[in-house]
Coordinates of C-alpha atoms in Angstrom, one line a residue:
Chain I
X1 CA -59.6 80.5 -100.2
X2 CA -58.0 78.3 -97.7
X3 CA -54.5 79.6 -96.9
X4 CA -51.8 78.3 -94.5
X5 CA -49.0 81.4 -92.9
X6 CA -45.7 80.1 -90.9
X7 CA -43.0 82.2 -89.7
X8 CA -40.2 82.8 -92.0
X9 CA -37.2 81.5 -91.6
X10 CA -34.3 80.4 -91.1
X11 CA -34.7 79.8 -87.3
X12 CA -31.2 78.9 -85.8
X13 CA -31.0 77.7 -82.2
X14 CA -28.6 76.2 -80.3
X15 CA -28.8 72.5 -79.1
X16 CA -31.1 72.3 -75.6
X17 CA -32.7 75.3 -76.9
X18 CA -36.4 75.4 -77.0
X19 CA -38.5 76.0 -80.6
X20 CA -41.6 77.2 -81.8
X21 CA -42.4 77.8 -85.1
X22 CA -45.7 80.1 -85.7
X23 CA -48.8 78.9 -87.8
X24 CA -52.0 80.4 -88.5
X25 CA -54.6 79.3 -90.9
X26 CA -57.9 80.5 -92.8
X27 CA -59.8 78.0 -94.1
X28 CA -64.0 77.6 -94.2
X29 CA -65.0 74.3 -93.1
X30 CA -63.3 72.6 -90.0
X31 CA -60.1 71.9 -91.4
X32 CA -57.4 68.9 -89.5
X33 CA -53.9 70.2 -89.2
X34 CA -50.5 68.9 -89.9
X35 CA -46.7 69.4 -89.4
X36 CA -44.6 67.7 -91.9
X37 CA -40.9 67.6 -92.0
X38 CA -38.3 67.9 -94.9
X39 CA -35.0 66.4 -93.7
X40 CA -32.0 67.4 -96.6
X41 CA -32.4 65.7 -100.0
X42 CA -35.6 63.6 -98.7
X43 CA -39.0 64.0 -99.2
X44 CA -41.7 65.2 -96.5
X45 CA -42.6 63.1 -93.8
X46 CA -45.8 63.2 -91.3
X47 CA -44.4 65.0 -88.1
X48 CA -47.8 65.2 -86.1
X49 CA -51.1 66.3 -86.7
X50 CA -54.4 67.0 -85.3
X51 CA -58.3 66.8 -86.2
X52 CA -60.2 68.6 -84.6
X53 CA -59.9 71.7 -81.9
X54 CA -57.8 71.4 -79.1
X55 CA -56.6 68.2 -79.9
X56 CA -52.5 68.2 -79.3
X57 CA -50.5 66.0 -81.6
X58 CA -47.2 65.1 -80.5
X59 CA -44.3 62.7 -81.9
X60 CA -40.4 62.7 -81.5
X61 CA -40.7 65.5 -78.3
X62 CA -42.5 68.4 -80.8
X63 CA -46.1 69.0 -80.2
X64 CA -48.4 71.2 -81.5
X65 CA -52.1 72.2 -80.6
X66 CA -55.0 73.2 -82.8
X67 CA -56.4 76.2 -81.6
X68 CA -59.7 76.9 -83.5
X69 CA -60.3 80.4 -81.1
X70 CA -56.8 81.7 -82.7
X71 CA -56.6 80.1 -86.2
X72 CA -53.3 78.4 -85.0
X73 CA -51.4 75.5 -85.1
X74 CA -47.8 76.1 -83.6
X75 CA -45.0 73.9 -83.6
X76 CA -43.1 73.4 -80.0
X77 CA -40.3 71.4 -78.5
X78 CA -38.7 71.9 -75.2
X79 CA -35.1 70.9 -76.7
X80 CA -34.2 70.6 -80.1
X81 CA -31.0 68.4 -81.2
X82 CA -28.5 68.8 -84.1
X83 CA -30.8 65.9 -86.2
X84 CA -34.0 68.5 -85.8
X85 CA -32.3 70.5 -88.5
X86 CA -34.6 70.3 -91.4
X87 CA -37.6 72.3 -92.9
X88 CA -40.9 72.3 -91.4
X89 CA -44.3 73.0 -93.2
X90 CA -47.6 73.7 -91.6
X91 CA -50.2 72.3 -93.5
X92 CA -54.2 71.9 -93.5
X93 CA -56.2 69.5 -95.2
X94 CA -60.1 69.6 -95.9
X95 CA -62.5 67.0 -96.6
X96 CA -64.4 69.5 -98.6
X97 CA -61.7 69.5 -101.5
X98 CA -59.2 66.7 -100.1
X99 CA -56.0 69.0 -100.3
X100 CA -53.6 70.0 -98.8
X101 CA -52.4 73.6 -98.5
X102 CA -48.9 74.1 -97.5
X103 CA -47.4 76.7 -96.0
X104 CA -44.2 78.3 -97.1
X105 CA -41.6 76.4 -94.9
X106 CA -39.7 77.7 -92.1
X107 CA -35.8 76.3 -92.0
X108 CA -34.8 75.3 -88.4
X109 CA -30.3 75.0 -88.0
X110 CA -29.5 73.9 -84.8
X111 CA -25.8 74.0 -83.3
X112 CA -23.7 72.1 -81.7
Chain P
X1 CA -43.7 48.3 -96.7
X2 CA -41.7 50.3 -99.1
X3 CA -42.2 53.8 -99.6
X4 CA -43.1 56.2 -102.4
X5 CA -40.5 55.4 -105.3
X6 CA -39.4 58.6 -107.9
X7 CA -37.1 58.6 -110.6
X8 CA -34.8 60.4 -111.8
X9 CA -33.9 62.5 -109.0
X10 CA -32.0 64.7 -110.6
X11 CA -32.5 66.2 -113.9
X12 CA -31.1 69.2 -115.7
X13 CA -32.5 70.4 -119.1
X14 CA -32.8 73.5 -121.4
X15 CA -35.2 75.5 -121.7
X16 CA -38.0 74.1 -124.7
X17 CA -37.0 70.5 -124.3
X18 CA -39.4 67.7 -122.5
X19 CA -39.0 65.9 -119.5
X20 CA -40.5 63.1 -117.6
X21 CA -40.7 62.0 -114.1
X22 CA -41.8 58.7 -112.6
X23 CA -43.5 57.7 -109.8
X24 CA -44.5 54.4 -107.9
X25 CA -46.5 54.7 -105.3
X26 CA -47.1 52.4 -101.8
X27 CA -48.4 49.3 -103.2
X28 CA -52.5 49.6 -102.7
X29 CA -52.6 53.3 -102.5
X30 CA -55.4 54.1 -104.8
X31 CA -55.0 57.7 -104.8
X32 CA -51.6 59.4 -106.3
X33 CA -50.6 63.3 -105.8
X34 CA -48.0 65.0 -108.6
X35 CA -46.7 68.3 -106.5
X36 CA -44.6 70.7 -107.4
X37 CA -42.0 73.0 -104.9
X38 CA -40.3 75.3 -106.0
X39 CA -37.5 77.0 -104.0
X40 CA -38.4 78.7 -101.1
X41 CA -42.3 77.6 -101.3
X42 CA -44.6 74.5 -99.6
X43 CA -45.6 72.2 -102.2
X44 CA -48.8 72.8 -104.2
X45 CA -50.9 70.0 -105.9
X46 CA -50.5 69.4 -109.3
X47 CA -53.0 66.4 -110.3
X48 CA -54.9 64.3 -108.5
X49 CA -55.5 60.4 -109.0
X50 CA -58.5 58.1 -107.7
X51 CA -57.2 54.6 -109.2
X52 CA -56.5 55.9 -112.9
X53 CA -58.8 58.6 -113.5
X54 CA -58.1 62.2 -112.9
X55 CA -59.8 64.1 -110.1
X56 CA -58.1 67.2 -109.7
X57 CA -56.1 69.1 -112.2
X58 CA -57.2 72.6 -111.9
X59 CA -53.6 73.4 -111.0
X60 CA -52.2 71.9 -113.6
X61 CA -50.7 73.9 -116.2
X62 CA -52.0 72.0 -119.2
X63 CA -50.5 73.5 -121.8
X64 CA -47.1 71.9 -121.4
X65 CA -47.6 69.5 -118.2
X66 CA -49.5 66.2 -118.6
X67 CA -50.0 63.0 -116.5
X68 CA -51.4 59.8 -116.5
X69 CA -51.4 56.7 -114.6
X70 CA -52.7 53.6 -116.2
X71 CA -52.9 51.1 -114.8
X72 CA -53.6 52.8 -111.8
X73 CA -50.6 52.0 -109.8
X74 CA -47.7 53.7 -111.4
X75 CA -47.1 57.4 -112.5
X76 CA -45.4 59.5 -115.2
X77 CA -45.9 63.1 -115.7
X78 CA -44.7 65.7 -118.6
X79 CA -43.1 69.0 -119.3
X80 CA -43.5 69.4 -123.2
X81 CA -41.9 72.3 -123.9
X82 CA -39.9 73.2 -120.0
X83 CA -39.3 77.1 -119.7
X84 CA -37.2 78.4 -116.9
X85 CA -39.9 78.6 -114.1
X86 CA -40.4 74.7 -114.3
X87 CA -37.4 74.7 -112.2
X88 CA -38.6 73.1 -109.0
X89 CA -38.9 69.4 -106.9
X90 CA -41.2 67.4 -108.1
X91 CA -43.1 65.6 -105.2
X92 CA -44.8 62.4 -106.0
X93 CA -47.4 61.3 -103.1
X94 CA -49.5 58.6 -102.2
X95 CA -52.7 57.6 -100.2
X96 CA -55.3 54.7 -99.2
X97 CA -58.0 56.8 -100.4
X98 CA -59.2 60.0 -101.6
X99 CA -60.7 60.9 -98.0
X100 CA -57.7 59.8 -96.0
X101 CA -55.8 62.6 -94.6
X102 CA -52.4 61.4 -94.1
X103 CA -50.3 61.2 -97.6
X104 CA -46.8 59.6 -98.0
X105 CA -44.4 61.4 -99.9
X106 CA -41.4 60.2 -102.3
X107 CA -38.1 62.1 -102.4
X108 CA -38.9 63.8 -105.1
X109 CA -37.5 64.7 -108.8
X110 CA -35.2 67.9 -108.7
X111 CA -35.6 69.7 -111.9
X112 CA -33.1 72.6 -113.4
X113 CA -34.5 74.3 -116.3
X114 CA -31.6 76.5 -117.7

């Protein structure tokens, strides 16, 4: 079945540093890829996302490119702040089955 | 527009009592998503709403969880008996349509099942 991987966490930086979280997926259609964002005691919010391959989604400075030739999806920013700290899931959806898989989470703590 | 409203937020029970969580989704959002995370884990779909009917609950553990909706706007689902594993968040999500990719989620129902 379809199945979303990220990097385990946590993942602590410090501020200016830069991020990438690691995501790979499996899936057997032509799934459209998300990152959404879990600040403390919130719910999850759209971070970016991207349809098809080799689209780049990109909001608040982290991008992240669908890479059909590798099964990826990684999440980059070239600085992360003190207000990134939160948790991040990778996550695909099909139109096959309308779901979405999640992946496990990976924690980012960034320092001051 | 106001978002994806849950209630409680916190709730702490033991083990063989029942439970219920509510949800109200974005107003016009046809379908409605019940989650469940638990600790350490991305969410996974409990039940699935188009309007008021059920499209998806092959996740759901039917024995003990149940859910309805309606009226098709607002939300309860139900842990009758909880045991200890039912300890998660309980994510409450909402959509335009069945086909439409991009979901909005409420802050979700913390659970302790002790």
């Amino acid at each position: 079945g379809d199945s979303v991987t990220q990097m385990e966490g946590p993942v602590t930086l410090s501020e200016e540093a830069f991020l990438t979280i690691n995501c790979t997926y499996t899936a057997t259609g032509y799934p459209s890829l998300f990152w959404y964002v879990q600040y403390p005691g919130e719910g999850l919010q759209l971070l970016l996302k991207a349809t098809k391959a080799d689209d780049k989604g990109s909001n608040k400075g982290f991008e992240a490119t669908y890479r059909k030739e590798t099964t990826s999806f990684h999440l980059e920013k070239g600085s992360v702040q003190v207000s990134d700290s939160a948790v991040y899931f990778c996550a695909l959806f099909t139109s096959g089955t309308y779901k979405y898989i999640f992946g496990t989470g990976t924690r980012l703590k960034v320092l001051a | 527009e106001a978002g994806v409203a849950q209630s409680p937020r916190y709730k702490i029970i033991e083990k063989r009592q029942s439970v219920a969580f509510w949800c109200n989704p974005i107003s016009g959002h046809a379908t409605l998503y019940w989650y469940q995370q638990i600790l350490g884990q991305g969410p996974k779909l409990l039940i699935q709403f188009q309007n008021n009917g059920v499209v998806d609950d092959s996740q759901l553990p039917k024995d003990r969880f149940s859910a309805e909706r309606l009226k098709g706007v607002d939300s309860t689902l139900k842990i009758q008996p909880a045991k200890l594993e039912d300890s998660a968040v309980y994510l409450c999500a909402s959509s335009t349509s069945r086909g439409q990719e991009t979901q909005y989620f409420g802050p979700g129902t913390r659970l302790l099942v002790l």
